mmCIF file of C-alpha atoms in Angstrom:
data_model
loop_
_atom_site.group_PDB
_atom_site.id
_atom_site.type_symbol
_atom_site.label_atom_id
_atom_site.label_comp_id
_atom_site.label_asym_id
_atom_site.label_seq_id
_atom_site.Cartn_x
_atom_site.Cartn_y
_atom_site.Cartn_z
ATOM 1 C CA UNK A 1 84.053 -47.403 -16.736
ATOM 2 C CA UNK A 2 80.380 -47.088 -17.795
ATOM 3 C CA UNK A 3 80.217 -44.444 -20.911
ATOM 4 C CA UNK A 4 78.039 -45.295 -23.395
ATOM 5 C CA UNK A 5 79.345 -47.841 -25.954
ATOM 6 C CA UNK A 6 78.828 -45.564 -29.393
ATOM 7 C CA UNK A 7 80.197 -47.277 -32.340
ATOM 8 C CA UNK A 8 83.242 -45.673 -31.749
ATOM 9 C CA UNK A 9 83.944 -47.055 -27.989
ATOM 10 C CA UNK A 10 82.770 -50.808 -29.226
ATOM 11 C CA UNK A 11 85.181 -50.193 -32.488
ATOM 12 C CA UNK A 12 87.854 -49.083 -29.466
ATOM 13 C CA UNK A 13 87.052 -52.294 -27.062
ATOM 14 C CA UNK A 14 86.727 -55.250 -29.944
ATOM 15 C CA UNK A 15 90.923 -53.318 -30.782
ATOM 16 C CA UNK A 16 91.658 -53.381 -26.808
ATOM 17 C CA UNK A 17 90.924 -56.798 -26.637
ATOM 18 C CA UNK A 18 92.942 -58.201 -29.330
ATOM 19 C CA UNK A 19 96.000 -56.281 -28.258
ATOM 20 C CA UNK A 20 95.696 -57.570 -25.405
ATOM 21 C CA UNK A 21 95.084 -61.097 -26.943
ATOM 22 C CA UNK A 22 98.248 -60.614 -28.453
ATOM 23 C CA UNK A 23 100.510 -59.329 -25.350
ATOM 24 C CA UNK A 24 102.068 -61.739 -22.632
ATOM 25 C CA UNK A 25 101.015 -61.544 -18.868
ATOM 26 C CA UNK A 26 103.790 -59.081 -18.426
ATOM 27 C CA UNK A 27 102.957 -56.587 -21.410
ATOM 28 C CA UNK A 28 100.379 -56.428 -19.883
ATOM 29 C CA UNK A 29 101.216 -56.132 -15.936
ATOM 30 C CA UNK A 30 103.982 -53.019 -17.699
ATOM 31 C CA UNK A 31 101.123 -51.086 -19.457
ATOM 32 C CA UNK A 32 98.807 -51.411 -16.648
ATOM 33 C CA UNK A 33 101.655 -50.262 -13.874
ATOM 34 C CA UNK A 34 102.964 -46.615 -16.562
ATOM 35 C CA UNK A 35 99.453 -46.245 -16.719
ATOM 36 C CA UNK A 36 98.541 -46.799 -12.526
ATOM 37 C CA UNK A 37 97.739 -42.493 -11.763
ATOM 38 C CA UNK A 38 95.450 -41.956 -15.051
ATOM 39 C CA UNK A 39 93.827 -45.049 -14.403
ATOM 40 C CA UNK A 40 93.413 -44.065 -10.978
ATOM 41 C CA UNK A 41 92.410 -40.793 -11.816
ATOM 42 C CA UNK A 42 89.626 -41.526 -14.259
ATOM 43 C CA UNK A 43 88.340 -45.008 -12.509
ATOM 44 C CA UNK A 44 87.007 -42.203 -9.236
ATOM 45 C CA UNK A 45 85.883 -40.151 -11.346
ATOM 46 C CA UNK A 46 81.690 -40.140 -12.170
ATOM 47 C CA UNK A 47 80.470 -41.465 -15.356
ATOM 48 C CA UNK A 48 79.675 -38.378 -17.146
ATOM 49 C CA UNK A 49 82.607 -36.769 -15.291
ATOM 50 C CA UNK A 50 84.735 -40.380 -17.418
ATOM 51 C CA UNK A 51 83.827 -39.314 -20.975
ATOM 52 C CA UNK A 52 84.861 -35.800 -20.321
ATOM 53 C CA UNK A 53 88.004 -37.243 -19.614
ATOM 54 C CA UNK A 54 88.285 -39.334 -21.847
ATOM 55 C CA UNK A 55 88.103 -36.768 -24.327
ATOM 56 C CA UNK A 56 90.885 -34.340 -23.356
ATOM 57 C CA UNK A 57 92.719 -38.143 -24.305
ATOM 58 C CA UNK A 58 95.253 -38.422 -26.952
ATOM 59 C CA UNK A 59 93.896 -41.647 -29.405
ATOM 60 C CA UNK A 60 96.478 -43.917 -28.244
ATOM 61 C CA UNK A 61 95.826 -42.793 -24.523
ATOM 62 C CA UNK A 62 92.233 -43.291 -24.895
ATOM 63 C CA UNK A 63 93.450 -47.060 -25.961
ATOM 64 C CA UNK A 64 95.929 -47.983 -23.198
ATOM 65 C CA UNK A 65 92.471 -46.768 -20.630
ATOM 66 C CA UNK A 66 90.494 -48.935 -22.286
ATOM 67 C CA UNK A 67 92.770 -51.929 -23.000
ATOM 68 C CA UNK A 68 93.196 -51.350 -19.201
ATOM 69 C CA UNK A 69 89.924 -51.048 -18.662
ATOM 70 C CA UNK A 70 90.340 -54.799 -20.462
ATOM 71 C CA UNK A 71 92.824 -55.198 -18.291
ATOM 72 C CA UNK A 72 90.832 -55.182 -15.145
ATOM 73 C CA UNK A 73 87.600 -56.189 -15.581
ATOM 74 C CA UNK A 74 89.264 -59.273 -16.612
ATOM 75 C CA UNK A 75 91.454 -60.271 -14.363
ATOM 76 C CA UNK A 76 88.435 -58.841 -11.497
ATOM 77 C CA UNK A 77 86.089 -61.821 -13.044
ATOM 78 C CA UNK A 78 88.607 -64.547 -12.419
ATOM 79 C CA UNK A 79 88.903 -63.254 -9.027
ATOM 80 C CA UNK A 80 85.189 -64.096 -9.010
ATOM 81 C CA UNK A 81 85.573 -67.414 -10.768
ATOM 82 C CA UNK A 82 88.006 -68.537 -8.088
ATOM 83 C CA UNK A 83 85.949 -66.880 -5.499
ATOM 84 C CA UNK A 84 82.657 -68.868 -6.453
ATOM 85 C CA UNK A 85 85.208 -72.010 -6.915
ATOM 86 C CA UNK A 86 85.903 -72.288 -3.430
ATOM 87 C CA UNK A 87 83.014 -71.519 -1.831
ATOM 88 C CA UNK A 88 81.125 -74.239 -3.756
ATOM 89 C CA UNK A 89 83.865 -76.495 -2.681
ATOM 90 C CA UNK A 90 83.193 -75.632 0.685
ATOM 91 C CA UNK A 91 80.067 -76.447 0.421
ATOM 92 C CA UNK A 92 80.536 -79.604 -0.791
ATOM 93 C CA UNK A 93 82.112 -80.648 2.110
ATOM 94 C CA UNK A 94 85.334 -80.850 -0.149
ATOM 95 C CA UNK A 95 88.437 -78.817 -0.406
ATOM 96 C CA UNK A 96 90.662 -81.822 -0.100
ATOM 97 C CA UNK A 97 92.902 -80.351 -3.031
ATOM 98 C CA UNK A 98 95.352 -83.110 -4.587
ATOM 99 C CA UNK A 99 97.234 -85.082 -1.295
ATOM 100 C CA UNK A 100 92.196 -86.404 -0.316
ATOM 101 C CA UNK A 101 91.915 -89.193 -0.569
ATOM 102 C CA UNK A 102 90.906 -91.436 -3.221
#
């Protein structure tokens, strides 16, 4: 979501982060599952259309879409970090996991 970062939007993102930090992984997964269709629709839109789409949502839906954005972004970052670690291990000739001799 590449919307302009208005003070209102930044406040919503911060509120979403706080809320997510109190959610279990199961609760996060349930939220993503429940809002999946809306998220797919939203994420396929160009940035300008995303803003218009958000304006049409209820306050609760806006908050939930932002929560999903934070969850998805965090998951992607974790996935990238894991892939980078694997690449570094392979470049170092490692790949030997916990069973490697030593």
